């Protein structure tokens, strides 16, 4: 899958440029994800990637550029996103040039040519509404619009690849670590009073003071506290969460 972000003026007459994350299946040209965000930040990717995996499965590789979100100069180390992907057997492949990632780069134009006029005509100016429409448009494009190079719809190309067993996609496992892997995890300690700050409010944990814990900041803005970092073959010990059920 090819992954890229593109900033654009999606809501004219506003001059504000917002990033859209796009991910494209290289074989079929199916858009497995397209979504607007207020900023291109790590939590945006931690929201975007698992949603695509739940809908379409886990690929073996994601083709990206050398952005610091994806690549680190430190040998044998991984970025936050790289660690999350490795937990589920997915790795990054790095494009040597922007042109090498040309398929997803060209597909940005699909959205840039359509969405500003569409949002203006439908009086859409908020991200939540915009992304609801983008999802519907993405699914329509995948199933009903013939790709000029493939001479068929992306959805048909995807189905043919599946029928011919030309796929290495894996279903998302029933993993108890899933919501925590897709969060920003920070190692910290409880204070002498057994509390840790979460947002503007200190929270007391039912563990000894000055214990090491893992604070998880979820893309939703909520927080959880774990006794240890995610580790395959173990179960999470949840000490606190304010995430809605």
PDB file of N, CA and C in Angstrom, residues 97-167:
ATOM      1  N   UNK A  97      12.555   8.388  -4.314  1.00  0.00           N
ATOM      2  CA  UNK A  97      12.213   9.710  -4.829  1.00  0.00           C
ATOM      3  C   UNK A  97      10.705   9.890  -4.742  1.00  0.00           C
ATOM      4  N   UNK A  98      10.213  11.150  -4.762  1.00  0.00           N
ATOM      5  CA  UNK A  98       8.754  11.356  -4.801  1.00  0.00           C
ATOM      6  C   UNK A  98       8.104  10.695  -6.014  1.00  0.00           C
ATOM      7  N   UNK A  99       8.824  10.664  -7.141  1.00  0.00           N
ATOM      8  CA  UNK A  99       8.266  10.074  -8.353  1.00  0.00           C
ATOM      9  C   UNK A  99       8.025   8.576  -8.193  1.00  0.00           C
ATOM     10  N   UNK A 100       8.821   7.937  -7.329  1.00  0.00           N
ATOM     11  CA  UNK A 100       8.658   6.493  -7.130  1.00  0.00           C
ATOM     12  C   UNK A 100       7.320   6.167  -6.478  1.00  0.00           C
ATOM     13  N   UNK A 101       6.745   7.149  -5.801  1.00  0.00           N
ATOM     14  CA  UNK A 101       5.443   6.977  -5.142  1.00  0.00           C
ATOM     15  C   UNK A 101       4.352   7.632  -5.990  1.00  0.00           C
ATOM     16  N   UNK A 102       4.532   7.547  -7.308  1.00  0.00           N
ATOM     17  CA  UNK A 102       3.704   8.314  -8.227  1.00  0.00           C
ATOM     18  C   UNK A 102       2.239   7.941  -8.244  1.00  0.00           C
ATOM     19  N   UNK A 103       1.908   6.684  -7.950  1.00  0.00           N
ATOM     20  CA  UNK A 103       0.502   6.284  -8.022  1.00  0.00           C
ATOM     21  C   UNK A 103      -0.350   7.050  -7.026  1.00  0.00           C
ATOM     22  N   UNK A 104       0.093   7.083  -5.780  1.00  0.00           N
ATOM     23  CA  UNK A 104      -0.698   7.804  -4.784  1.00  0.00           C
ATOM     24  C   UNK A 104      -0.560   9.307  -4.975  1.00  0.00           C
ATOM     25  N   UNK A 105       0.606   9.765  -5.459  1.00  0.00           N
ATOM     26  CA  UNK A 105       0.768  11.191  -5.725  1.00  0.00           C
ATOM     27  C   UNK A 105      -0.239  11.649  -6.780  1.00  0.00           C
ATOM     28  N   UNK A 106      -0.396  10.859  -7.842  1.00  0.00           N
ATOM     29  CA  UNK A 106      -1.351  11.233  -8.901  1.00  0.00           C
ATOM     30  C   UNK A 106      -2.786  11.189  -8.400  1.00  0.00           C
ATOM     31  N   UNK A 107      -3.069  10.251  -7.519  1.00  0.00           N
ATOM     32  CA  UNK A 107      -4.442  10.110  -7.038  1.00  0.00           C
ATOM     33  C   UNK A 107      -4.853  11.245  -6.109  1.00  0.00           C
ATOM     34  N   UNK A 108      -3.895  12.008  -5.583  1.00  0.00           N
ATOM     35  CA  UNK A 108      -4.270  13.202  -4.819  1.00  0.00           C
ATOM     36  C   UNK A 108      -5.138  14.130  -5.677  1.00  0.00           C
ATOM     37  N   UNK A 109      -4.825  14.153  -6.976  1.00  0.00           N
ATOM     38  CA  UNK A 109      -5.565  15.048  -7.871  1.00  0.00           C
ATOM     39  C   UNK A 109      -7.043  14.687  -7.932  1.00  0.00           C
ATOM     40  N   UNK A 110      -7.358  13.412  -7.738  1.00  0.00           N
ATOM     41  CA  UNK A 110      -8.764  12.985  -7.727  1.00  0.00           C
ATOM     42  C   UNK A 110      -9.547  13.798  -6.708  1.00  0.00           C
ATOM     43  N   UNK A 111      -8.966  13.966  -5.527  1.00  0.00           N
ATOM     44  CA  UNK A 111      -9.637  14.709  -4.465  1.00  0.00           C
ATOM     45  C   UNK A 111      -9.516  16.211  -4.653  1.00  0.00           C
ATOM     46  N   UNK A 112      -8.359  16.682  -5.070  1.00  0.00           N
ATOM     47  CA  UNK A 112      -8.155  18.126  -5.204  1.00  0.00           C
ATOM     48  C   UNK A 112      -9.048  18.724  -6.281  1.00  0.00           C
ATOM     49  N   UNK A 113      -9.359  17.964  -7.319  1.00  0.00           N
ATOM     50  CA  UNK A 113     -10.200  18.464  -8.397  1.00  0.00           C
ATOM     51  C   UNK A 113     -11.691  18.399  -8.067  1.00  0.00           C
ATOM     52  N   UNK A 114     -12.069  17.557  -7.111  1.00  0.00           N
ATOM     53  CA  UNK A 114     -13.487  17.347  -6.846  1.00  0.00           C
ATOM     54  C   UNK A 114     -13.982  17.996  -5.555  1.00  0.00           C
ATOM     55  N   UNK A 115     -13.201  17.844  -4.489  1.00  0.00           N
ATOM     56  CA  UNK A 115     -13.751  18.188  -3.185  1.00  0.00           C
ATOM     57  C   UNK A 115     -14.030  19.668  -2.968  1.00  0.00           C
ATOM     58  N   UNK A 116     -13.145  20.598  -3.353  1.00  0.00           N
ATOM     59  CA  UNK A 116     -13.463  22.011  -3.076  1.00  0.00           C
ATOM     60  C   UNK A 116     -14.802  22.446  -3.660  1.00  0.00           C
ATOM     61  N   UNK A 117     -15.051  22.090  -4.924  1.00  0.00           N
ATOM     62  CA  UNK A 117     -16.325  22.457  -5.536  1.00  0.00           C
ATOM     63  C   UNK A 117     -17.490  21.722  -4.885  1.00  0.00           C
ATOM     64  N   UNK A 118     -17.279  20.455  -4.550  1.00  0.00           N
ATOM     65  CA  UNK A 118     -18.333  19.658  -3.909  1.00  0.00           C
ATOM     66  C   UNK A 118     -18.681  20.234  -2.540  1.00  0.00           C
ATOM     67  N   UNK A 119     -17.667  20.554  -1.742  1.00  0.00           N
ATOM     68  CA  UNK A 119     -17.924  21.119  -0.418  1.00  0.00           C
ATOM     69  C   UNK A 119     -18.621  22.464  -0.522  1.00  0.00           C
ATOM     70  N   UNK A 120     -18.236  23.267  -1.504  1.00  0.00           N
ATOM     71  CA  UNK A 120     -18.868  24.573  -1.686  1.00  0.00           C
ATOM     72  C   UNK A 120     -20.338  24.415  -2.065  1.00  0.00           C
ATOM     73  N   UNK A 121     -20.630  23.491  -2.971  1.00  0.00           N
ATOM     74  CA  UNK A 121     -22.017  23.318  -3.424  1.00  0.00           C
ATOM     75  C   UNK A 121     -22.897  22.725  -2.330  1.00  0.00           C
ATOM     76  N   UNK A 122     -22.308  21.868  -1.457  1.00  0.00           N
ATOM     77  CA  UNK A 122     -23.066  21.215  -0.400  1.00  0.00           C
ATOM     78  C   UNK A 122     -23.002  21.971   0.926  1.00  0.00           C
ATOM     79  N   UNK A 123     -22.321  23.117   0.926  1.00  0.00           N
ATOM     80  CA  UNK A 123     -22.169  23.955   2.121  1.00  0.00           C
ATOM     81  C   UNK A 123     -21.534  23.167   3.278  1.00  0.00           C
ATOM     82  N   UNK A 124     -20.493  22.418   2.939  1.00  0.00           N
ATOM     83  CA  UNK A 124     -19.761  21.621   3.930  1.00  0.00           C
ATOM     84  C   UNK A 124     -18.499  22.377   4.329  1.00  0.00           C
ATOM     85  N   UNK A 125     -18.328  22.612   5.620  1.00  0.00           N
ATOM     86  CA  UNK A 125     -17.170  23.388   6.066  1.00  0.00           C
ATOM     87  C   UNK A 125     -16.534  22.836   7.340  1.00  0.00           C
ATOM     88  N   UNK A 126     -16.988  21.667   7.807  1.00  0.00           N
ATOM     89  CA  UNK A 126     -16.446  21.079   9.025  1.00  0.00           C
ATOM     90  C   UNK A 126     -15.871  19.705   8.722  1.00  0.00           C
ATOM     91  N   UNK A 127     -14.784  19.347   9.427  1.00  0.00           N
ATOM     92  CA  UNK A 127     -14.075  18.106   9.134  1.00  0.00           C
ATOM     93  C   UNK A 127     -14.955  16.876   9.307  1.00  0.00           C
ATOM     94  N   UNK A 128     -15.749  16.834  10.366  1.00  0.00           N
ATOM     95  CA  UNK A 128     -16.560  15.645  10.608  1.00  0.00           C
ATOM     96  C   UNK A 128     -17.526  15.393   9.461  1.00  0.00           C
ATOM     97  N   UNK A 129     -18.227  16.441   9.038  1.00  0.00           N
ATOM     98  CA  UNK A 129     -19.135  16.301   7.895  1.00  0.00           C
ATOM     99  C   UNK A 129     -18.365  15.965   6.624  1.00  0.00           C
ATOM    100  N   UNK A 130     -17.230  16.642   6.432  1.00  0.00           N
ATOM    101  CA  UNK A 130     -16.438  16.428   5.230  1.00  0.00           C
ATOM    102  C   UNK A 130     -15.978  14.978   5.123  1.00  0.00           C
ATOM    103  N   UNK A 131     -15.508  14.418   6.226  1.00  0.00           N
ATOM    104  CA  UNK A 131     -14.984  13.055   6.175  1.00  0.00           C
ATOM    105  C   UNK A 131     -16.091  12.021   5.968  1.00  0.00           C
ATOM    106  N   UNK A 132     -17.297  12.301   6.441  1.00  0.00           N
ATOM    107  CA  UNK A 132     -18.413  11.407   6.154  1.00  0.00           C
ATOM    108  C   UNK A 132     -18.668  11.338   4.654  1.00  0.00           C
ATOM    109  N   UNK A 133     -18.644  12.494   3.995  1.00  0.00           N
ATOM    110  CA  UNK A 133     -18.840  12.528   2.545  1.00  0.00           C
ATOM    111  C   UNK A 133     -17.661  11.909   1.812  1.00  0.00           C
ATOM    112  N   UNK A 134     -16.444  12.146   2.303  1.00  0.00           N
ATOM    113  CA  UNK A 134     -15.260  11.577   1.655  1.00  0.00           C
ATOM    114  C   UNK A 134     -15.321  10.058   1.671  1.00  0.00           C
ATOM    115  N   UNK A 135     -15.754   9.475   2.774  1.00  0.00           N
ATOM    116  CA  UNK A 135     -15.870   8.021   2.848  1.00  0.00           C
ATOM    117  C   UNK A 135     -16.844   7.491   1.799  1.00  0.00           C
ATOM    118  N   UNK A 136     -17.984   8.142   1.669  1.00  0.00           N
ATOM    119  CA  UNK A 136     -18.965   7.710   0.672  1.00  0.00           C
ATOM    120  C   UNK A 136     -18.417   7.864  -0.741  1.00  0.00           C
ATOM    121  N   UNK A 137     -17.730   8.962  -1.006  1.00  0.00           N
ATOM    122  CA  UNK A 137     -17.154   9.189  -2.330  1.00  0.00           C
ATOM    123  C   UNK A 137     -16.033   8.192  -2.619  1.00  0.00           C
ATOM    124  N   UNK A 138     -15.239   7.873  -1.604  1.00  0.00           N
ATOM    125  CA  UNK A 138     -14.147   6.909  -1.776  1.00  0.00           C
ATOM    126  C   UNK A 138     -14.701   5.530  -2.141  1.00  0.00           C
ATOM    127  N   UNK A 139     -15.726   5.084  -1.430  1.00  0.00           N
ATOM    128  CA  UNK A 139     -16.307   3.780  -1.707  1.00  0.00           C
ATOM    129  C   UNK A 139     -16.957   3.742  -3.087  1.00  0.00           C
ATOM    130  N   UNK A 140     -17.597   4.839  -3.472  1.00  0.00           N
ATOM    131  CA  UNK A 140     -18.199   4.907  -4.817  1.00  0.00           C
ATOM    132  C   UNK A 140     -17.120   4.819  -5.876  1.00  0.00           C
ATOM    133  N   UNK A 141     -16.054   5.565  -5.694  1.00  0.00           N
ATOM    134  CA  UNK A 141     -14.953   5.553  -6.662  1.00  0.00           C
ATOM    135  C   UNK A 141     -14.372   4.154  -6.788  1.00  0.00           C
ATOM    136  N   UNK A 142     -14.152   3.473  -5.648  1.00  0.00           N
ATOM    137  CA  UNK A 142     -13.560   2.136  -5.695  1.00  0.00           C
ATOM    138  C   UNK A 142     -14.411   1.147  -6.475  1.00  0.00           C
ATOM    139  N   UNK A 143     -15.739   1.262  -6.343  1.00  0.00           N
ATOM    140  CA  UNK A 143     -16.625   0.249  -6.909  1.00  0.00           C
ATOM    141  C   UNK A 143     -17.208   0.601  -8.274  1.00  0.00           C
ATOM    142  N   UNK A 144     -17.222   1.892  -8.619  1.00  0.00           N
ATOM    143  CA  UNK A 144     -17.995   2.275  -9.808  1.00  0.00           C
ATOM    144  C   UNK A 144     -17.235   3.085 -10.853  1.00  0.00           C
ATOM    145  N   UNK A 145     -16.027   3.548 -10.554  1.00  0.00           N
ATOM    146  CA  UNK A 145     -15.309   4.372 -11.528  1.00  0.00           C
ATOM    147  C   UNK A 145     -14.161   3.575 -12.138  1.00  0.00           C
ATOM    148  N   UNK A 146     -14.180   3.449 -13.445  1.00  0.00           N
ATOM    149  CA  UNK A 146     -13.155   2.683 -14.160  1.00  0.00           C
ATOM    150  C   UNK A 146     -11.822   3.415 -14.122  1.00  0.00           C
ATOM    151  N   UNK A 147     -10.791   2.697 -13.727  1.00  0.00           N
ATOM    152  CA  UNK A 147      -9.457   3.276 -13.694  1.00  0.00           C
ATOM    153  C   UNK A 147      -8.878   3.278 -15.100  1.00  0.00           C
ATOM    154  N   UNK A 148      -8.317   4.402 -15.515  1.00  0.00           N
ATOM    155  CA  UNK A 148      -7.900   4.547 -16.912  1.00  0.00           C
ATOM    156  C   UNK A 148      -6.766   3.591 -17.285  1.00  0.00           C
ATOM    157  N   UNK A 149      -5.905   3.211 -16.335  1.00  0.00           N
ATOM    158  CA  UNK A 149      -4.808   2.297 -16.649  1.00  0.00           C
ATOM    159  C   UNK A 149      -5.247   0.837 -16.554  1.00  0.00           C
ATOM    160  N   UNK A 150      -6.061   0.514 -15.560  1.00  0.00           N
ATOM    161  CA  UNK A 150      -6.484  -0.869 -15.374  1.00  0.00           C
ATOM    162  C   UNK A 150      -7.624  -1.277 -16.306  1.00  0.00           C
ATOM    163  N   UNK A 151      -8.368  -0.288 -16.822  1.00  0.00           N
ATOM    164  CA  UNK A 151      -9.528  -0.547 -17.685  1.00  0.00           C
ATOM    165  C   UNK A 151     -10.620  -1.323 -16.949  1.00  0.00           C
ATOM    166  N   UNK A 152     -10.681  -1.156 -15.643  1.00  0.00           N
ATOM    167  CA  UNK A 152     -11.722  -1.748 -14.821  1.00  0.00           C
ATOM    168  C   UNK A 152     -11.785  -0.942 -13.532  1.00  0.00           C
ATOM    169  N   UNK A 153     -12.806  -1.180 -12.747  1.00  0.00           N
ATOM    170  CA  UNK A 153     -12.880  -0.472 -11.476  1.00  0.00           C
ATOM    171  C   UNK A 153     -11.847  -1.038 -10.508  1.00  0.00           C
ATOM    172  N   UNK A 154     -11.355  -0.228  -9.577  1.00  0.00           N
ATOM    173  CA  UNK A 154     -10.447  -0.766  -8.558  1.00  0.00           C
ATOM    174  C   UNK A 154     -11.061  -1.932  -7.792  1.00  0.00           C
ATOM    175  N   UNK A 155     -12.363  -1.840  -7.494  1.00  0.00           N
ATOM    176  CA  UNK A 155     -13.010  -2.915  -6.768  1.00  0.00           C
ATOM    177  C   UNK A 155     -12.966  -4.233  -7.525  1.00  0.00           C
ATOM    178  N   UNK A 156     -13.143  -4.177  -8.848  1.00  0.00           N
ATOM    179  CA  UNK A 156     -13.074  -5.397  -9.658  1.00  0.00           C
ATOM    180  C   UNK A 156     -11.653  -5.939  -9.672  1.00  0.00           C
ATOM    181  N   UNK A 157     -10.660  -5.038  -9.773  1.00  0.00           N
ATOM    182  CA  UNK A 157      -9.264  -5.478  -9.762  1.00  0.00           C
ATOM    183  C   UNK A 157      -8.919  -6.144  -8.433  1.00  0.00           C
ATOM    184  N   UNK A 158      -9.443  -5.602  -7.355  1.00  0.00           N
ATOM    185  CA  UNK A 158      -9.228  -6.182  -6.018  1.00  0.00           C
ATOM    186  C   UNK A 158      -9.848  -7.583  -5.953  1.00  0.00           C
ATOM    187  N   UNK A 159     -11.089  -7.704  -6.435  1.00  0.00           N
ATOM    188  CA  UNK A 159     -11.786  -8.996  -6.393  1.00  0.00           C
ATOM    189  C   UNK A 159     -11.064 -10.038  -7.247  1.00  0.00           C
ATOM    190  N   UNK A 160     -10.550  -9.626  -8.400  1.00  0.00           N
ATOM    191  CA  UNK A 160      -9.821 -10.563  -9.255  1.00  0.00           C
ATOM    192  C   UNK A 160      -8.544 -11.043  -8.579  1.00  0.00           C
ATOM    193  N   UNK A 161      -7.847 -10.127  -7.921  1.00  0.00           N
ATOM    194  CA  UNK A 161      -6.626 -10.513  -7.212  1.00  0.00           C
ATOM    195  C   UNK A 161      -6.931 -11.516  -6.107  1.00  0.00           C
ATOM    196  N   UNK A 162      -8.037 -11.300  -5.399  1.00  0.00           N
ATOM    197  CA  UNK A 162      -8.433 -12.246  -4.350  1.00  0.00           C
ATOM    198  C   UNK A 162      -8.793 -13.600  -4.948  1.00  0.00           C
ATOM    199  N   UNK A 163      -9.558 -13.596  -6.042  1.00  0.00           N
ATOM    200  CA  UNK A 163      -9.989 -14.848  -6.659  1.00  0.00           C
ATOM    201  C   UNK A 163      -8.804 -15.649  -7.184  1.00  0.00           C
ATOM    202  N   UNK A 164      -7.784 -14.944  -7.666  1.00  0.00           N
ATOM    203  CA  UNK A 164      -6.592 -15.599  -8.207  1.00  0.00           C
ATOM    204  C   UNK A 164      -5.528 -15.826  -7.142  1.00  0.00           C
ATOM    205  N   UNK A 165      -5.883 -15.536  -5.887  1.00  0.00           N
ATOM    206  CA  UNK A 165      -4.979 -15.721  -4.744  1.00  0.00           C
ATOM    207  C   UNK A 165      -3.678 -14.928  -4.904  1.00  0.00           C
ATOM    208  N   UNK A 166      -3.806 -13.744  -5.481  1.00  0.00           N
ATOM    209  CA  UNK A 166      -2.665 -12.836  -5.599  1.00  0.00           C
ATOM    210  C   UNK A 166      -2.719 -11.810  -4.469  1.00  0.00           C
ATOM    211  N   UNK A 167      -2.822 -12.290  -3.251  1.00  0.00           N
ATOM    212  CA  UNK A 167      -2.917 -11.385  -2.120  1.00  0.00           C
ATOM    213  C   UNK A 167      -2.204 -11.977  -0.917  1.00  0.00           C
TER     214      UNK A 167
END
